[in-house]
GROMACS .gro file of C-alpha atoms in nm:
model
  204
    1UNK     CA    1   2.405  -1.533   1.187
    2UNK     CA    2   2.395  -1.272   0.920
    3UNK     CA    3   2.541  -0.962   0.984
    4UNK     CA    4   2.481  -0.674   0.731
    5UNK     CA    5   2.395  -0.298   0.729
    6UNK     CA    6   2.028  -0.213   0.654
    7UNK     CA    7   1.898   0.084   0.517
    8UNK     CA    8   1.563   0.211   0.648
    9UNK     CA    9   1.340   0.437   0.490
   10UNK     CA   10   1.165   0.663   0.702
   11UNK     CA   11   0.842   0.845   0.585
   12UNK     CA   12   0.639   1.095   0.759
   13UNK     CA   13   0.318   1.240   0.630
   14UNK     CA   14   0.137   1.508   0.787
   15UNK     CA   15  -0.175   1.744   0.688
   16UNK     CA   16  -0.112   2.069   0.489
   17UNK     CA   17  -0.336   2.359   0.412
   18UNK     CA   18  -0.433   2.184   0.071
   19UNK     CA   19  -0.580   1.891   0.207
   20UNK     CA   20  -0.309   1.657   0.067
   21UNK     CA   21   0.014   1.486   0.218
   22UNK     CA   22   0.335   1.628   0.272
   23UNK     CA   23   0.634   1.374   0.279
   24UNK     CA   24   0.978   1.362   0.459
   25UNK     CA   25   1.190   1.123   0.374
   26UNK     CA   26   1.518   0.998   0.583
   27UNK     CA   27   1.755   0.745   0.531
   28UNK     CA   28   1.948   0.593   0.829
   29UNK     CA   29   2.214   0.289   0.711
   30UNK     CA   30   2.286   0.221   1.107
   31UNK     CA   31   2.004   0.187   1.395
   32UNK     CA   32   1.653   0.286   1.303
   33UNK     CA   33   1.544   0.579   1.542
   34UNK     CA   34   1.330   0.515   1.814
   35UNK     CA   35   0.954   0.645   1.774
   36UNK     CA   36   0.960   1.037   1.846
   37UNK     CA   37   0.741   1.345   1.819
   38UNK     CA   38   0.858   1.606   1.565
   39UNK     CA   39   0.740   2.001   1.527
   40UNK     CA   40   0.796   2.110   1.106
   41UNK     CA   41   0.678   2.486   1.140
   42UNK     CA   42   0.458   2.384   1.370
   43UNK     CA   43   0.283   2.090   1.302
   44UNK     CA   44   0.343   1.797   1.520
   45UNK     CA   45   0.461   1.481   1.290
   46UNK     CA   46   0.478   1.136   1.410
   47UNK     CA   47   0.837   0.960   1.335
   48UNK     CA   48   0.803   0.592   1.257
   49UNK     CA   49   0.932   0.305   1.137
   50UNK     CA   50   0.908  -0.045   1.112
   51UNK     CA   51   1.198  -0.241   1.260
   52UNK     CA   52   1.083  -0.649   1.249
   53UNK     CA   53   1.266  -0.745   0.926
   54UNK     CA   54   1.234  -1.095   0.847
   55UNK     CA   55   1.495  -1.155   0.561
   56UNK     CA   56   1.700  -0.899   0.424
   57UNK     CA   57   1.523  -0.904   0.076
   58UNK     CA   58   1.239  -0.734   0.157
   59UNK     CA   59   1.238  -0.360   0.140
   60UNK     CA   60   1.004  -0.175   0.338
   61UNK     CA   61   0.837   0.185   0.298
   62UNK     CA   62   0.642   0.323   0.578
   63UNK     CA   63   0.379   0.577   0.563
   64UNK     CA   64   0.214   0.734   0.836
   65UNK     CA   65   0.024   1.022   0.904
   66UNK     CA   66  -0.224   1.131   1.235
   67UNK     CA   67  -0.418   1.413   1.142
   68UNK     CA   68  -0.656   1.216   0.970
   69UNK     CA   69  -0.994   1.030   1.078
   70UNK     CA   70  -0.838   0.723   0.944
   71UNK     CA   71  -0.451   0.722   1.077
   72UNK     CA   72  -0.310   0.413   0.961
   73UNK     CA   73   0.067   0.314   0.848
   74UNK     CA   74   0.134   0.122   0.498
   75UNK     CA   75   0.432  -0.097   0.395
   76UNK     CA   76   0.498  -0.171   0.031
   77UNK     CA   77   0.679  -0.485   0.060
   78UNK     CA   78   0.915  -0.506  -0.269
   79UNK     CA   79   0.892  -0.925  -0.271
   80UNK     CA   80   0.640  -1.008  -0.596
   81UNK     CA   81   0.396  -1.258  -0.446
   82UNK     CA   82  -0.012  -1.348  -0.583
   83UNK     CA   83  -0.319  -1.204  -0.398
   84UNK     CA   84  -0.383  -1.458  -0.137
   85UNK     CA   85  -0.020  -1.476  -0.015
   86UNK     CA   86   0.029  -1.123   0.036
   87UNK     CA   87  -0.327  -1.154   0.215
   88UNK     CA   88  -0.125  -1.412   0.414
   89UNK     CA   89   0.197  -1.230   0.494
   90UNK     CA   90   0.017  -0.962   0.592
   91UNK     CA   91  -0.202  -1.132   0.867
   92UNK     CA   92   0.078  -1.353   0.992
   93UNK     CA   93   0.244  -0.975   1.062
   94UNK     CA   94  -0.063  -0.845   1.240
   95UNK     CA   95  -0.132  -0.643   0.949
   96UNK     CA   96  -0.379  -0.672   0.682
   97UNK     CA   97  -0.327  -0.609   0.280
   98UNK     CA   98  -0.359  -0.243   0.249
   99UNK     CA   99  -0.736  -0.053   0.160
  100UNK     CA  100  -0.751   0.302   0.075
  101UNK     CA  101  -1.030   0.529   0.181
  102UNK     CA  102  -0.993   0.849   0.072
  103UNK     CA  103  -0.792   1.058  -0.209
  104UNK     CA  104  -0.542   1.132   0.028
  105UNK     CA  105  -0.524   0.769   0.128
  106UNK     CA  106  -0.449   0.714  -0.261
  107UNK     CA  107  -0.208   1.017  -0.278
  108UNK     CA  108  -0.015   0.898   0.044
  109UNK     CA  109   0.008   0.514  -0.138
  110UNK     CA  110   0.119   0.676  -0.543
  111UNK     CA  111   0.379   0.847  -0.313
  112UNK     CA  112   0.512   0.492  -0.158
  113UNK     CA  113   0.510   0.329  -0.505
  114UNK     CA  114   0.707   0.617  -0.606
  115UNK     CA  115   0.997   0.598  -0.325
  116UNK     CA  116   0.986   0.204  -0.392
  117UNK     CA  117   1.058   0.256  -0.746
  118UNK     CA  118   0.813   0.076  -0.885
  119UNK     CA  119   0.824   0.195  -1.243
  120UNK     CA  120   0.538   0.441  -1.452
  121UNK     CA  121   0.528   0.233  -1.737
  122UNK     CA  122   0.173   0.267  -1.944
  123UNK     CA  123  -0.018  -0.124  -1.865
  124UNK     CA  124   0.176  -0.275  -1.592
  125UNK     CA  125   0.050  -0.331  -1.224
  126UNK     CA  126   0.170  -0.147  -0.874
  127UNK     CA  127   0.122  -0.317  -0.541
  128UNK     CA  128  -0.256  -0.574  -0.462
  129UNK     CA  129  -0.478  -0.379  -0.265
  130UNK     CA  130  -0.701  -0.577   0.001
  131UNK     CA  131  -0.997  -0.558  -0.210
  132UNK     CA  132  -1.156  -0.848  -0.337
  133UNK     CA  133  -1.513  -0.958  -0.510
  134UNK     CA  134  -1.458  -1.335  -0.394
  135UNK     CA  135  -1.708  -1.385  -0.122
  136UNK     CA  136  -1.943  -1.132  -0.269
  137UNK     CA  137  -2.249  -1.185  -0.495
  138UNK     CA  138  -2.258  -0.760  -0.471
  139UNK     CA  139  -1.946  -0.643  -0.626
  140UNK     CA  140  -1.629  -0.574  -0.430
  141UNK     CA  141  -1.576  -0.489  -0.113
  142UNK     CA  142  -1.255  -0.447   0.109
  143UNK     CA  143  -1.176  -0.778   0.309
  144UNK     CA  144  -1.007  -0.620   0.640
  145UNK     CA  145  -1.393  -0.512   0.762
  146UNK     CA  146  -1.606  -0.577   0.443
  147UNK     CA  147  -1.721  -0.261   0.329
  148UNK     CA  148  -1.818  -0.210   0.021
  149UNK     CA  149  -1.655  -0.062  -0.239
  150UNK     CA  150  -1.997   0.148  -0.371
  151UNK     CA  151  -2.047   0.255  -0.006
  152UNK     CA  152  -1.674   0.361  -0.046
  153UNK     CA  153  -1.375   0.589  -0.220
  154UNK     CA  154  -1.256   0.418  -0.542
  155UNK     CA  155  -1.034   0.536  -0.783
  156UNK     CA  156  -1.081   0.253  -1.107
  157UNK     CA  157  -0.937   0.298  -1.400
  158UNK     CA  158  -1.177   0.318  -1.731
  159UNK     CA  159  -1.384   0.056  -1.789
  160UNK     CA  160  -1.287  -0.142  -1.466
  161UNK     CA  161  -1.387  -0.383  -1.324
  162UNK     CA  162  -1.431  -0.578  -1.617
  163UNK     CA  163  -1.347  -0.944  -1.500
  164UNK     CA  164  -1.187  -1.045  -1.790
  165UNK     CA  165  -1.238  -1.383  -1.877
  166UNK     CA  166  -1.432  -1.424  -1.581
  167UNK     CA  167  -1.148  -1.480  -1.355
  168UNK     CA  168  -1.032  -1.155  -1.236
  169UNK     CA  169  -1.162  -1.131  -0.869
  170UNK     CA  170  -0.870  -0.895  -0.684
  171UNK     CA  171  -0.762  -0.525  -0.692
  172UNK     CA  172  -0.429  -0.389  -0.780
  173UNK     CA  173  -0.304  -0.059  -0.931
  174UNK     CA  174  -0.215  -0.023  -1.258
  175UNK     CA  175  -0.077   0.223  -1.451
  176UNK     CA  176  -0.253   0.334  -1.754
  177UNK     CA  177  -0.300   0.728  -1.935
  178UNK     CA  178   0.015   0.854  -1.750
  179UNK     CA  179  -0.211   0.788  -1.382
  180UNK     CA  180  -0.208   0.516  -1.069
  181UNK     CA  181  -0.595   0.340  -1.113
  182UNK     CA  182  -0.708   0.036  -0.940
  183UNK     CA  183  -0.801  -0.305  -1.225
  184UNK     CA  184  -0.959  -0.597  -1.140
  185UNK     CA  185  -0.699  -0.885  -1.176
  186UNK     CA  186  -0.659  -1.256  -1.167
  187UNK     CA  187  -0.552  -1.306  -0.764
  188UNK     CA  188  -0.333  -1.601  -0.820
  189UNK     CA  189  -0.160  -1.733  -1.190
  190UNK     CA  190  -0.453  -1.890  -1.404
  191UNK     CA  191  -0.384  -1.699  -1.754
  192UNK     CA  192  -0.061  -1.478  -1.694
  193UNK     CA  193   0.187  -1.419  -1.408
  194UNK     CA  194   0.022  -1.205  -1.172
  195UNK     CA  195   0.277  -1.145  -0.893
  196UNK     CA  196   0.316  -0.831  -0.814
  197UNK     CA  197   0.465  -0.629  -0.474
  198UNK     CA  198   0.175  -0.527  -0.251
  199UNK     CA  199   0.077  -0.316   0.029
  200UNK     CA  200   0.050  -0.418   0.436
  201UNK     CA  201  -0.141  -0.158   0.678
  202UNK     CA  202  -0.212  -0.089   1.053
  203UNK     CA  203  -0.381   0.118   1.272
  204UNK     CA  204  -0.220   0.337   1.506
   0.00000   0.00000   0.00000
């Protein structure tokens, strides 16, 4: 049996006056902390984290926040896989590759890239999104409840989606003019090596 120290990244979000997400961050290299209510000047923050780690590659950030109509939790999970196994992992976790509603939905998952370090370099990819065009004759939609991206938030970047070649069918972000956009991109190696680390969410 492997024994080895972990260290757990613990993120909080909660609601400010602006609209947007404020973020505490604490490390713990012993025993993750048991779920707990918080006050920060006030505001009542929800302390989470995730504790079921499979191998001791995979790096986790957790994001949660409860003032929101929408409170879910994301994971960026640093292990570089195509579309339709992260769409796997996810699920066989109870979770489901990550959508994102709202501005501060986007906001809260720039922030995770961020901690995770993956890198602002101009035309590379972040984490696959659970949006896909697959199963759709009407554009894209998200695949955890299959609403549609043009009855939705979306935040592409210009002149996306293009479907380059006529094989990109999945949604990742990618970097491009110094910003975190979403691009339409091959789901699984056809042209180029597309795996890329990606995004798990629940609901609270």
């Amino acid at each position: 049996m492997i024994s080895a120290t972990l260290l757990y990244f613990w993120m909080v979000m909660f609601a400010t006056n602006s609209g947007l997400a404020s973020t505490i961050i604490e490390e713990n290299v012993d025993q993750p902390k048991n779920n707990a209510l918080r006050t920060n000047h006030g505001v009542v923050v929800d302390v989470v984290g995730y504790l079921d780690m499979p191998t001791l590659n995979h790096t986790y950030l957790v994001g949660d926040y409860s003032t929101q109509p929408r409170p879910v939790q994301y994971e960026i999970v640093m292990d570089k896989m195509n579309w339709y196994d992260a769409v796997s992992y996810c699920k066989a976790r109870k979770m489901d590759l990550a959508t994102v509603r709202s501005e501060v939905e986007n906001q809260l998952m720039i922030q995770l890239m961020d901690q995770s370090g993956i890198p602002r370099v101009e035309h590379t990819g972040g984490v696959w999104l659970g949006g896909s065009n697959l199963e759709s004759d009407h554009g894209f939609y998200w695949i955890t409840d299959g609403l549609s991206f043009s009855d939705s938030y979306t935040n592409w970047s210009s002149g996306n989606p293009d479907n380059w070649k006529g094989i990109q069918h999945c949604v990742r972000y990618w970097f491009e003019n110094n910003a975190w956009q979403w691009d339409d991109f091959e789901c699984m190696k056809i042209v180029r090596d597309v795996d890329s680390p990606f995004a798990c969410e629940y609901q609270r």
